[in-house]
PDB file of C-alpha atoms in Angstrom:
ATOM      1  CA  MET O  82      -4.156  18.358 110.659  1.00  0.00           C
ATOM      2  CA  ALA O  83      -7.404  19.621 112.188  1.00  0.00           C
ATOM      3  CA  ASN O  84      -5.338  21.859 114.447  1.00  0.00           C
ATOM      4  CA  LEU O  85      -3.517  23.294 111.431  1.00  0.00           C
ATOM      5  CA  LYS O  86      -6.841  23.921 109.710  1.00  0.00           C
ATOM      6  CA  GLU O  87      -8.053  25.874 112.732  1.00  0.00           C
ATOM      7  CA  ILE O  88      -4.903  28.008 112.736  1.00  0.00           C
ATOM      8  CA  ARG O  89      -5.308  28.739 109.032  1.00  0.00           C
ATOM      9  CA  GLY O  90      -8.853  29.866 109.748  1.00  0.00           C
ATOM     10  CA  ARG O  91      -7.658  32.243 112.466  1.00  0.00           C
ATOM     11  CA  ILE O  92      -4.962  33.685 110.191  1.00  0.00           C
ATOM     12  CA  SER O  93      -7.554  34.278 107.476  1.00  0.00           C
ATOM     13  CA  SER O  94      -9.918  35.907 109.977  1.00  0.00           C
ATOM     14  CA  ILE O  95      -7.213  38.248 111.280  1.00  0.00           C
ATOM     15  CA  SER O  96      -6.253  39.207 107.718  1.00  0.00           C
ATOM     16  CA  SER O  97      -9.869  40.197 107.038  1.00  0.00           C
ATOM     17  CA  THR O  98      -9.970  42.245 110.254  1.00  0.00           C
ATOM     18  CA  MET O  99      -6.764  44.024 109.232  1.00  0.00           C
ATOM     19  CA  GLN O 100      -8.337  45.042 105.938  1.00  0.00           C
ATOM     20  CA  ILE O 101     -11.284  46.574 107.811  1.00  0.00           C
ATOM     21  CA  THR O 102      -9.175  48.449 110.380  1.00  0.00           C
ATOM     22  CA  ARG O 103      -6.802  49.702 107.675  1.00  0.00           C
ATOM     23  CA  ALA O 104      -9.742  50.994 105.620  1.00  0.00           C
ATOM     24  CA  MET O 105     -11.291  52.712 108.666  1.00  0.00           C
ATOM     25  CA  LYS O 106      -7.956  54.353 109.423  1.00  0.00           C
ATOM     26  CA  MET O 107      -7.742  55.739 105.881  1.00  0.00           C
ATOM     27  CA  VAL O 108     -11.333  57.028 105.993  1.00  0.00           C
ATOM     28  CA  SER O 109     -10.753  58.756 109.351  1.00  0.00           C
ATOM     29  CA  ALA O 110      -7.501  60.280 108.082  1.00  0.00           C
ATOM     30  CA  ALA O 111      -9.341  61.770 105.103  1.00  0.00           C
ATOM     31  CA  LYS O 112     -12.158  63.160 107.281  1.00  0.00           C
ATOM     32  CA  LEU O 113      -9.692  64.464 109.870  1.00  0.00           C
ATOM     33  CA  LYS O 114      -8.139  66.949 107.442  1.00  0.00           C
ATOM     34  CA  LYS O 115     -11.479  68.602 106.726  1.00  0.00           C
ATOM     35  CA  ALA O 116     -12.530  68.622 110.391  1.00  0.00           C
ATOM     36  CA  GLN O 117      -9.157  69.973 111.497  1.00  0.00           C
ATOM     37  CA  ASP O 118      -9.325  72.820 108.971  1.00  0.00           C
ATOM     38  CA  ALA O 119     -12.813  73.732 110.209  1.00  0.00           C
ATOM     39  CA  ILE O 120     -11.835  74.011 113.878  1.00  0.00           C
ATOM     40  CA  VAL O 121      -8.547  75.777 113.125  1.00  0.00           C
ATOM     41  CA  MET O 122     -10.431  78.433 111.136  1.00  0.00           C
ATOM     42  CA  LEU O 123     -13.131  78.883 113.793  1.00  0.00           C
ATOM     43  CA  ARG O 124     -10.866  79.281 116.829  1.00  0.00           C
ATOM     44  CA  PRO O 125      -9.444  82.727 115.904  1.00  0.00           C
ATOM     45  CA  TYR O 126     -12.965  84.019 115.208  1.00  0.00           C
ATOM     46  CA  SER O 127     -14.238  82.720 118.542  1.00  0.00           C
ATOM     47  CA  GLU O 128     -11.291  84.162 120.448  1.00  0.00           C
ATOM     48  CA  LYS O 129     -11.615  87.554 118.744  1.00  0.00           C
ATOM     49  CA  LEU O 130     -15.334  87.625 119.463  1.00  0.00           C
ATOM     50  CA  GLN O 131     -14.621  87.022 123.152  1.00  0.00           C
ATOM     51  CA  GLU O 132     -12.011  89.791 123.103  1.00  0.00           C
ATOM     52  CA  ILE O 133     -14.446  92.270 121.546  1.00  0.00           C
ATOM     53  CA  ILE O 134     -17.103  91.430 124.159  1.00  0.00           C
ATOM     54  CA  GLN O 135     -14.600  91.974 126.981  1.00  0.00           C
ATOM     55  CA  ASN O 136     -13.466  95.290 125.491  1.00  0.00           C
ATOM     56  CA  VAL O 137     -16.994  96.554 124.944  1.00  0.00           C
ATOM     57  CA  ASN O 138     -18.129  95.344 128.370  1.00  0.00           C
ATOM     58  CA  SER O 139     -15.227  97.053 130.151  1.00  0.00           C
ATOM     59  CA  SER O 140     -16.655 100.476 129.296  1.00  0.00           C
ATOM     60  CA  SER O 141     -20.375  99.697 129.379  1.00  0.00           C
ATOM     61  CA  ASP O 142     -22.820 100.674 132.097  1.00  0.00           C
ATOM     62  CA  PRO O 143     -22.150  98.336 135.060  1.00  0.00           C
ATOM     63  CA  ASP O 144     -25.777  98.617 136.151  1.00  0.00           C
ATOM     64  CA  GLN O 145     -27.013  97.151 132.867  1.00  0.00           C
ATOM     65  CA  VAL O 146     -25.596  93.646 132.953  1.00  0.00           C
ATOM     66  CA  SER O 147     -26.714  91.205 130.280  1.00  0.00           C
ATOM     67  CA  ILE O 148     -29.104  88.504 131.482  1.00  0.00           C
ATOM     68  CA  TYR O 149     -26.556  85.965 130.234  1.00  0.00           C
ATOM     69  CA  ALA O 150     -23.941  87.394 132.613  1.00  0.00           C
ATOM     70  CA  GLN O 151     -26.106  87.678 135.716  1.00  0.00           C
ATOM     71  CA  LYS O 152     -25.098  85.327 138.490  1.00  0.00           C
ATOM     72  CA  ARG O 153     -27.822  83.837 140.641  1.00  0.00           C
ATOM     73  CA  GLU O 154     -28.205  81.187 143.304  1.00  0.00           C
ATOM     74  CA  VAL O 155     -27.384  77.823 141.792  1.00  0.00           C
ATOM     75  CA  LYS O 156     -30.112  75.207 142.136  1.00  0.00           C
ATOM     76  CA  LYS O 157     -30.215  73.486 138.776  1.00  0.00           C
ATOM     77  CA  VAL O 158     -27.305  72.734 136.433  1.00  0.00           C
ATOM     78  CA  LEU O 159     -27.311  71.591 132.807  1.00  0.00           C
ATOM     79  CA  PHE O 160     -24.390  69.681 131.299  1.00  0.00           C
ATOM     80  CA  ILE O 161     -24.012  69.499 127.518  1.00  0.00           C
ATOM     81  CA  ALA O 162     -22.101  66.267 126.834  1.00  0.00           C
ATOM     82  CA  VAL O 163     -20.581  65.996 123.350  1.00  0.00           C
ATOM     83  CA  THR O 164     -19.587  62.519 122.166  1.00  0.00           C
ATOM     84  CA  SER O 165     -19.982  60.676 118.860  1.00  0.00           C
ATOM     85  CA  ASN O 166     -22.681  58.460 117.410  1.00  0.00           C
ATOM     86  CA  ARG O 167     -20.237  55.618 116.752  1.00  0.00           C
ATOM     87  CA  GLY O 168     -17.600  53.722 118.679  1.00  0.00           C
ATOM     88  CA  LEU O 169     -14.256  52.204 117.667  1.00  0.00           C
ATOM     89  CA  ALA O 170     -12.464  55.406 118.676  1.00  0.00           C
ATOM     90  CA  GLY O 171     -10.438  54.265 121.654  1.00  0.00           C
ATOM     91  CA  ALA O 172     -11.210  56.128 124.889  1.00  0.00           C
ATOM     92  CA  PHE O 173     -12.785  59.077 123.050  1.00  0.00           C
ATOM     93  CA  ASN O 174     -16.341  58.507 124.304  1.00  0.00           C
ATOM     94  CA  SER O 175     -15.525  56.846 127.628  1.00  0.00           C
ATOM     95  CA  ASN O 176     -13.416  59.858 128.692  1.00  0.00           C
ATOM     96  CA  ILE O 177     -16.430  62.151 128.313  1.00  0.00           C
ATOM     97  CA  VAL O 178     -18.637  59.774 130.297  1.00  0.00           C
ATOM     98  CA  LYS O 179     -15.962  59.547 132.984  1.00  0.00           C
ATOM     99  CA  GLU O 180     -15.696  63.352 133.230  1.00  0.00           C
ATOM    100  CA  LEU O 181     -19.488  63.608 133.303  1.00  0.00           C
ATOM    101  CA  ASN O 182     -19.636  61.224 136.273  1.00  0.00           C
ATOM    102  CA  ILE O 183     -16.989  63.299 138.060  1.00  0.00           C
ATOM    103  CA  GLN O 184     -19.089  66.423 137.522  1.00  0.00           C
ATOM    104  CA  PHE O 185     -22.144  64.588 138.858  1.00  0.00           C
ATOM    105  CA  GLN O 186     -20.246  63.848 142.066  1.00  0.00           C
ATOM    106  CA  ASN O 187     -18.835  67.382 142.378  1.00  0.00           C
ATOM    107  CA  ASN O 188     -22.280  68.956 141.859  1.00  0.00           C
ATOM    108  CA  SER O 189     -24.375  66.408 143.726  1.00  0.00           C
ATOM    109  CA  GLN O 190     -25.936  69.187 145.844  1.00  0.00           C
ATOM    110  CA  TYR O 191     -27.675  70.572 142.745  1.00  0.00           C
ATOM    111  CA  GLU O 192     -30.407  69.237 140.517  1.00  0.00           C
ATOM    112  CA  ILE O 193     -28.701  68.060 137.325  1.00  0.00           C
ATOM    113  CA  GLU O 194     -29.936  67.481 133.787  1.00  0.00           C
ATOM    114  CA  VAL O 195     -27.962  66.454 130.703  1.00  0.00           C
ATOM    115  CA  LEU O 196     -28.255  67.507 127.079  1.00  0.00           C
ATOM    116  CA  THR O 197     -26.557  64.850 124.977  1.00  0.00           C
ATOM    117  CA  ILE O 198     -24.990  65.475 121.582  1.00  0.00           C
ATOM    118  CA  GLY O 199     -23.980  61.998 120.449  1.00  0.00           C
ATOM    119  CA  LYS O 200     -25.602  58.592 120.939  1.00  0.00           C
ATOM    120  CA  LYS O 201     -22.793  57.319 123.136  1.00  0.00           C
ATOM    121  CA  ALA O 202     -23.446  59.999 125.758  1.00  0.00           C
ATOM    122  CA  TYR O 203     -27.192  59.369 125.583  1.00  0.00           C
ATOM    123  CA  ASP O 204     -26.765  55.608 126.046  1.00  0.00           C
ATOM    124  CA  ALA O 205     -24.510  56.217 129.063  1.00  0.00           C
ATOM    125  CA  VAL O 206     -26.828  58.554 131.004  1.00  0.00           C
ATOM    126  CA  ARG O 207     -30.393  57.794 129.934  1.00  0.00           C
ATOM    127  CA  ARG O 208     -30.978  55.122 132.615  1.00  0.00           C
ATOM    128  CA  ASN O 209     -29.519  56.961 135.603  1.00  0.00           C
ATOM    129  CA  ARG O 210     -29.906  60.675 134.854  1.00  0.00           C
ATOM    130  CA  THR O 211     -32.543  63.117 133.638  1.00  0.00           C
ATOM    131  CA  VAL O 212     -31.952  63.765 129.953  1.00  0.00           C
ATOM    132  CA  PHE O 213     -33.071  67.270 129.042  1.00  0.00           C
ATOM    133  CA  SER O 214     -32.761  66.550 125.330  1.00  0.00           C
ATOM    134  CA  ASN O 215     -30.982  64.138 122.980  1.00  0.00           C
ATOM    135  CA  GLU O 216     -29.568  66.066 120.014  1.00  0.00           C
ATOM    136  CA  SER O 217     -27.535  63.283 118.393  1.00  0.00           C
ATOM    137  CA  SER O 218     -29.065  64.128 115.014  1.00  0.00           C
ATOM    138  CA  VAL O 219     -26.939  67.287 114.711  1.00  0.00           C
ATOM    139  CA  PHE O 220     -24.180  65.124 113.205  1.00  0.00           C
ATOM    140  CA  ASP O 221     -26.451  64.077 110.331  1.00  0.00           C
ATOM    141  CA  LYS O 222     -25.992  67.485 108.720  1.00  0.00           C
ATOM    142  CA  LEU O 223     -23.619  69.442 110.907  1.00  0.00           C
ATOM    143  CA  SER O 224     -23.707  73.214 110.489  1.00  0.00           C
ATOM    144  CA  PHE O 225     -23.676  76.363 112.603  1.00  0.00           C
ATOM    145  CA  ASP O 226     -27.428  76.832 112.123  1.00  0.00           C
ATOM    146  CA  VAL O 227     -28.212  73.323 113.409  1.00  0.00           C
ATOM    147  CA  VAL O 228     -26.059  73.718 116.522  1.00  0.00           C
ATOM    148  CA  SER O 229     -27.335  77.279 116.938  1.00  0.00           C
ATOM    149  CA  ASN O 230     -30.922  76.011 117.214  1.00  0.00           C
ATOM    150  CA  VAL O 231     -29.886  73.636 119.998  1.00  0.00           C
ATOM    151  CA  THR O 232     -28.015  76.424 121.796  1.00  0.00           C
ATOM    152  CA  GLU O 233     -30.965  78.789 121.428  1.00  0.00           C
ATOM    153  CA  THR O 234     -33.156  76.252 123.248  1.00  0.00           C
ATOM    154  CA  VAL O 235     -30.637  76.143 126.101  1.00  0.00           C
ATOM    155  CA  MET O 236     -30.425  79.951 126.231  1.00  0.00           C
ATOM    156  CA  SER O 237     -34.203  80.236 126.288  1.00  0.00           C
ATOM    157  CA  ASN O 238     -34.448  77.867 129.249  1.00  0.00           C
ATOM    158  CA  TYR O 239     -31.676  79.784 131.014  1.00  0.00           C
ATOM    159  CA  ARG O 240     -33.530  83.075 130.519  1.00  0.00           C
ATOM    160  CA  GLU O 241     -36.669  81.517 131.964  1.00  0.00           C
ATOM    161  CA  GLY O 242     -34.745  80.397 135.040  1.00  0.00           C
ATOM    162  CA  LYS O 243     -35.000  76.661 134.392  1.00  0.00           C
ATOM    163  CA  PHE O 244     -31.210  76.397 134.658  1.00  0.00           C
ATOM    164  CA  ASP O 245     -28.836  78.470 136.742  1.00  0.00           C
ATOM    165  CA  GLU O 246     -25.585  77.233 135.202  1.00  0.00           C
ATOM    166  CA  VAL O 247     -24.748  75.522 131.921  1.00  0.00           C
ATOM    167  CA  TYR O 248     -21.533  73.646 131.126  1.00  0.00           C
ATOM    168  CA  VAL O 249     -20.283  71.886 128.003  1.00  0.00           C
ATOM    169  CA  ILE O 250     -18.031  68.806 128.202  1.00  0.00           C
ATOM    170  CA  TYR O 251     -16.117  67.839 125.080  1.00  0.00           C
ATOM    171  CA  ASN O 252     -12.819  66.585 123.661  1.00  0.00           C
ATOM    172  CA  LYS O 253     -10.596  69.464 122.589  1.00  0.00           C
ATOM    173  CA  PHE O 254      -8.557  68.638 119.495  1.00  0.00           C
ATOM    174  CA  VAL O 255      -4.789  68.980 120.003  1.00  0.00           C
ATOM    175  CA  ASN O 256      -3.493  66.634 117.324  1.00  0.00           C
ATOM    176  CA  ALA O 257      -4.403  63.280 115.813  1.00  0.00           C
ATOM    177  CA  ALA O 258      -3.028  61.401 118.806  1.00  0.00           C
ATOM    178  CA  THR O 259      -4.034  63.788 121.614  1.00  0.00           C
ATOM    179  CA  GLN O 260      -7.421  65.017 122.774  1.00  0.00           C
ATOM    180  CA  ASP O 261      -7.996  66.891 126.031  1.00  0.00           C
ATOM    181  CA  VAL O 262     -11.283  66.537 127.917  1.00  0.00           C
ATOM    182  CA  ILE O 263     -12.541  70.049 128.657  1.00  0.00           C
ATOM    183  CA  THR O 264     -15.373  71.276 130.880  1.00  0.00           C
ATOM    184  CA  GLU O 265     -16.304  74.867 129.983  1.00  0.00           C
ATOM    185  CA  LYS O 266     -18.890  77.120 131.549  1.00  0.00           C
ATOM    186  CA  VAL O 267     -21.332  78.376 128.931  1.00  0.00           C
ATOM    187  CA  LEU O 268     -23.780  80.267 131.149  1.00  0.00           C
ATOM    188  CA  PRO O 269     -23.553  82.615 132.890  1.00  0.00           C
ATOM    189  CA  ILE O 270     -20.734  84.076 130.824  1.00  0.00           C
ATOM    190  CA  SER O 271     -17.697  85.467 132.633  1.00  0.00           C
ATOM    191  CA  MET O 272     -16.945  89.148 132.245  1.00  0.00           C
ATOM    192  CA  VAL O 273     -13.282  89.754 133.067  1.00  0.00           C
ATOM    193  CA  GLU O 274     -12.359  92.909 134.897  1.00  0.00           C
ATOM    194  CA  THR O 275      -9.686  94.824 132.961  1.00  0.00           C
ATOM    195  CA  ASP O 276      -7.301  97.578 133.973  1.00  0.00           C
ATOM    196  CA  ALA O 277      -8.804 100.979 133.213  1.00  0.00           C
ATOM    197  CA  ALA O 278      -5.675 102.498 131.632  1.00  0.00           C
ATOM    198  CA  GLU O 279      -5.070  99.436 129.491  1.00  0.00           C
ATOM    199  CA  THR O 280      -8.728  99.328 128.487  1.00  0.00           C
ATOM    200  CA  GLN O 281      -8.711 102.919 127.299  1.00  0.00           C
ATOM    201  CA  VAL O 282      -5.837 102.216 124.941  1.00  0.00           C
ATOM    202  CA  GLU O 283      -7.397  99.078 123.512  1.00  0.00           C
ATOM    203  CA  THR O 284     -11.024 100.237 123.320  1.00  0.00           C
ATOM    204  CA  ASP O 285     -10.870 103.759 121.999  1.00  0.00           C
ATOM    205  CA  TYR O 286     -13.858 103.175 119.712  1.00  0.00           C
ATOM    206  CA  ILE O 287     -17.002 104.984 118.682  1.00  0.00           C
ATOM    207  CA  PHE O 288     -20.001 102.729 119.282  1.00  0.00           C
ATOM    208  CA  GLU O 289     -23.179 102.947 117.292  1.00  0.00           C
ATOM    209  CA  PRO O 290     -25.938 102.689 118.454  1.00  0.00           C
ATOM    210  CA  ASN O 291     -24.496 102.083 121.956  1.00  0.00           C
ATOM    211  CA  ARG O 292     -22.366  99.637 123.893  1.00  0.00           C
ATOM    212  CA  ASN O 293     -25.199  97.814 125.631  1.00  0.00           C
ATOM    213  CA  GLU O 294     -27.090  97.132 122.392  1.00  0.00           C
ATOM    214  CA  ILE O 295     -23.904  95.828 120.822  1.00  0.00           C
ATOM    215  CA  LEU O 296     -23.426  93.479 123.790  1.00  0.00           C
ATOM    216  CA  ASP O 297     -27.016  92.273 123.461  1.00  0.00           C
ATOM    217  CA  ASN O 298     -26.180  91.182 119.898  1.00  0.00           C
ATOM    218  CA  LEU O 299     -22.665  89.895 120.458  1.00  0.00           C
ATOM    219  CA  ILE O 300     -23.192  87.830 123.609  1.00  0.00           C
ATOM    220  CA  PRO O 301     -25.811  85.409 122.153  1.00  0.00           C
ATOM    221  CA  LYS O 302     -23.639  84.991 119.054  1.00  0.00           C
ATOM    222  CA  SER O 303     -20.611  84.309 121.261  1.00  0.00           C
ATOM    223  CA  ILE O 304     -22.481  81.645 123.253  1.00  0.00           C
ATOM    224  CA  LYS O 305     -23.638  79.893 120.073  1.00  0.00           C
ATOM    225  CA  THR O 306     -20.112  80.059 118.658  1.00  0.00           C
ATOM    226  CA  GLN O 307     -18.687  78.581 121.862  1.00  0.00           C
ATOM    227  CA  VAL O 308     -20.982  75.539 121.657  1.00  0.00           C
ATOM    228  CA  PHE O 309     -20.395  75.166 117.915  1.00  0.00           C
ATOM    229  CA  LYS O 310     -16.633  75.278 118.518  1.00  0.00           C
ATOM    230  CA  ALA O 311     -16.991  72.519 121.126  1.00  0.00           C
ATOM    231  CA  VAL O 312     -18.858  70.342 118.613  1.00  0.00           C
ATOM    232  CA  LEU O 313     -16.259  70.959 115.878  1.00  0.00           C
ATOM    233  CA  ASP O 314     -13.465  70.215 118.352  1.00  0.00           C
ATOM    234  CA  SER O 315     -15.220  66.964 119.219  1.00  0.00           C
ATOM    235  CA  VAL O 316     -15.646  65.974 115.549  1.00  0.00           C
ATOM    236  CA  ALA O 317     -11.948  66.541 114.801  1.00  0.00           C
ATOM    237  CA  SER O 318     -10.994  64.699 117.992  1.00  0.00           C
ATOM    238  CA  GLU O 319     -13.234  61.769 117.050  1.00  0.00           C
ATOM    239  CA  HIS O 320     -11.559  61.286 113.678  1.00  0.00           C
ATOM    240  CA  GLY O 321      -8.120  61.645 115.239  1.00  0.00           C
ATOM    241  CA  ALA O 322      -8.937  59.158 117.986  1.00  0.00           C
ATOM    242  CA  ARG O 323     -10.450  56.659 115.544  1.00  0.00           C
ATOM    243  CA  MET O 324      -7.497  56.968 113.175  1.00  0.00           C
ATOM    244  CA  THR O 325      -5.081  56.329 116.055  1.00  0.00           C
ATOM    245  CA  ALA O 326      -7.185  53.449 117.415  1.00  0.00           C
ATOM    246  CA  MET O 327      -7.426  51.764 114.013  1.00  0.00           C
ATOM    247  CA  HIS O 328      -3.698  52.231 113.447  1.00  0.00           C
ATOM    248  CA  LYS O 329      -2.984  50.464 116.744  1.00  0.00           C
ATOM    249  CA  ALA O 330      -5.552  47.775 115.958  1.00  0.00           C
ATOM    250  CA  THR O 331      -3.920  47.126 112.587  1.00  0.00           C
ATOM    251  CA  ASP O 332      -0.469  46.893 114.183  1.00  0.00           C
ATOM    252  CA  ASN O 333      -1.741  44.521 116.877  1.00  0.00           C
ATOM    253  CA  ALA O 334      -3.488  42.349 114.294  1.00  0.00           C
ATOM    254  CA  GLN O 335      -0.303  42.196 112.228  1.00  0.00           C
ATOM    255  CA  GLU O 336       1.688  41.156 115.295  1.00  0.00           C
ATOM    256  CA  LEU O 337      -0.860  38.472 116.174  1.00  0.00           C
ATOM    257  CA  LYS O 338      -0.902  37.237 112.588  1.00  0.00           C
ATOM    258  CA  ASN O 339       2.894  36.962 112.548  1.00  0.00           C
ATOM    259  CA  ASP O 340       2.838  34.927 115.769  1.00  0.00           C
ATOM    260  CA  LEU O 341       0.181  32.604 114.349  1.00  0.00           C
ATOM    261  CA  VAL O 342       2.126  32.136 111.103  1.00  0.00           C
ATOM    262  CA  ILE O 343       5.233  31.141 113.070  1.00  0.00           C
ATOM    263  CA  PHE O 344       3.174  28.780 115.222  1.00  0.00           C
ATOM    264  CA  TYR O 345       1.508  27.328 112.096  1.00  0.00           C
ATOM    265  CA  ASN O 346       4.853  26.750 110.387  1.00  0.00           C
ATOM    266  CA  LYS O 347       6.267  25.039 113.487  1.00  0.00           C
ATOM    267  CA  ALA O 348       3.193  22.810 113.827  1.00  0.00           C
ATOM    268  CA  ARG O 349       3.266  21.988 110.112  1.00  0.00           C
ATOM    269  CA  GLN O 350       6.966  21.151 110.260  1.00  0.00           C
ATOM    270  CA  ALA O 351       6.390  18.927 113.299  1.00  0.00           C
ATOM    271  CA  ALA O 352       3.556  17.123 111.505  1.00  0.00           C
ATOM    272  CA  ILE O 353       5.738  16.541 108.430  1.00  0.00           C
ATOM    273  CA  THR O 354       8.591  15.262 110.620  1.00  0.00           C
ATOM    274  CA  ASN O 355       6.248  12.828 112.372  1.00  0.00           C
ATOM    275  CA  GLU O 356       4.979  11.516 109.028  1.00  0.00           C
ATOM    276  CA  ILE O 357       8.560  10.986 107.781  1.00  0.00           C
ATOM    277  CA  LEU O 358       9.446   9.137 110.994  1.00  0.00           C
ATOM    278  CA  GLU O 359       6.385   6.925 110.603  1.00  0.00           C
ATOM    279  CA  ILE O 360       7.317   6.096 106.974  1.00  0.00           C
ATOM    280  CA  VAL O 361      10.922   5.355 107.874  1.00  0.00           C
ATOM    281  CA  SER O 362       9.882   3.215 110.836  1.00  0.00           C
ATOM    282  CA  GLY O 363       7.444   1.278 108.644  1.00  0.00           C
ATOM    283  CA  ALA O 364      10.094   0.729 105.965  1.00  0.00           C
ATOM    284  CA  GLU O 365      12.580  -0.529 108.554  1.00  0.00           C
ATOM    285  CA  ALA O 366      10.007  -2.870 110.014  1.00  0.00           C
ATOM    286  CA  LEU O 367       9.262  -4.365 106.567  1.00  0.00           C
ATOM    287  CA  LYS O 368      12.983  -4.676 105.842  1.00  0.00           C
ATOM    288  CA  ASN O 369      13.694  -6.502 109.090  1.00  0.00           C
ATOM    289  CA  SER O 370      10.769  -8.825 108.596  1.00  0.00           C
TER     290      SER O 370
END
């Protein structure tokens, strides 16, 4: 019966685990809706801002290029790695670390530093790489202003020439079950060449005070929005990944529990059968004696 007692203990333990995973799934599902709404609302704004910059830039003075668009010899690269502060989200964090290691290999000829947003990224790189800054606290009270301050620090270092290129690595939210790992260039920004005839139709505007001043205001805002969008994408992806992971964990626990219940019932039935056989054998022995 000691074996049966052990099985009962395992069944009880799995039932407790199922309650935890089911609760975590429900919490992530509730948070996912809010995070998904935030990123869905921000994406059109970010895309339109990029479109305006391209339109304004297409007719601006080519000799007056923004410092954020100037390309220079690459010697030092900064990667902004966006993960979460907590685990239990499947491959959400490990995928970012994996992509970060790939980028390390592809850019091994440059000096590399990492700005981590999320404790999981910081824990993964702090021993082997130079950490420019750990900004995991942005998730404590996430807002555009908080992320903007982090981005402003990066932009300031770029202006001073401490970094020649800046990339952000994050999970792009597709749906609750799918997240795509994306590596985007933040600095220098890319100015797309547009067809002159097409540009004239789309950008027949009167600019006040002038195009270059407008670009000087729009480009920093666009960079900050790009990083903020990456963080919001990551937050929505985290909740989606955790919800999916906890759903799978609950299903696996239920399957394991069912197997243990069947095994317990078989063992219990065998024990009862053995006891009946022993009683019958004893009765027969007394009868024959």
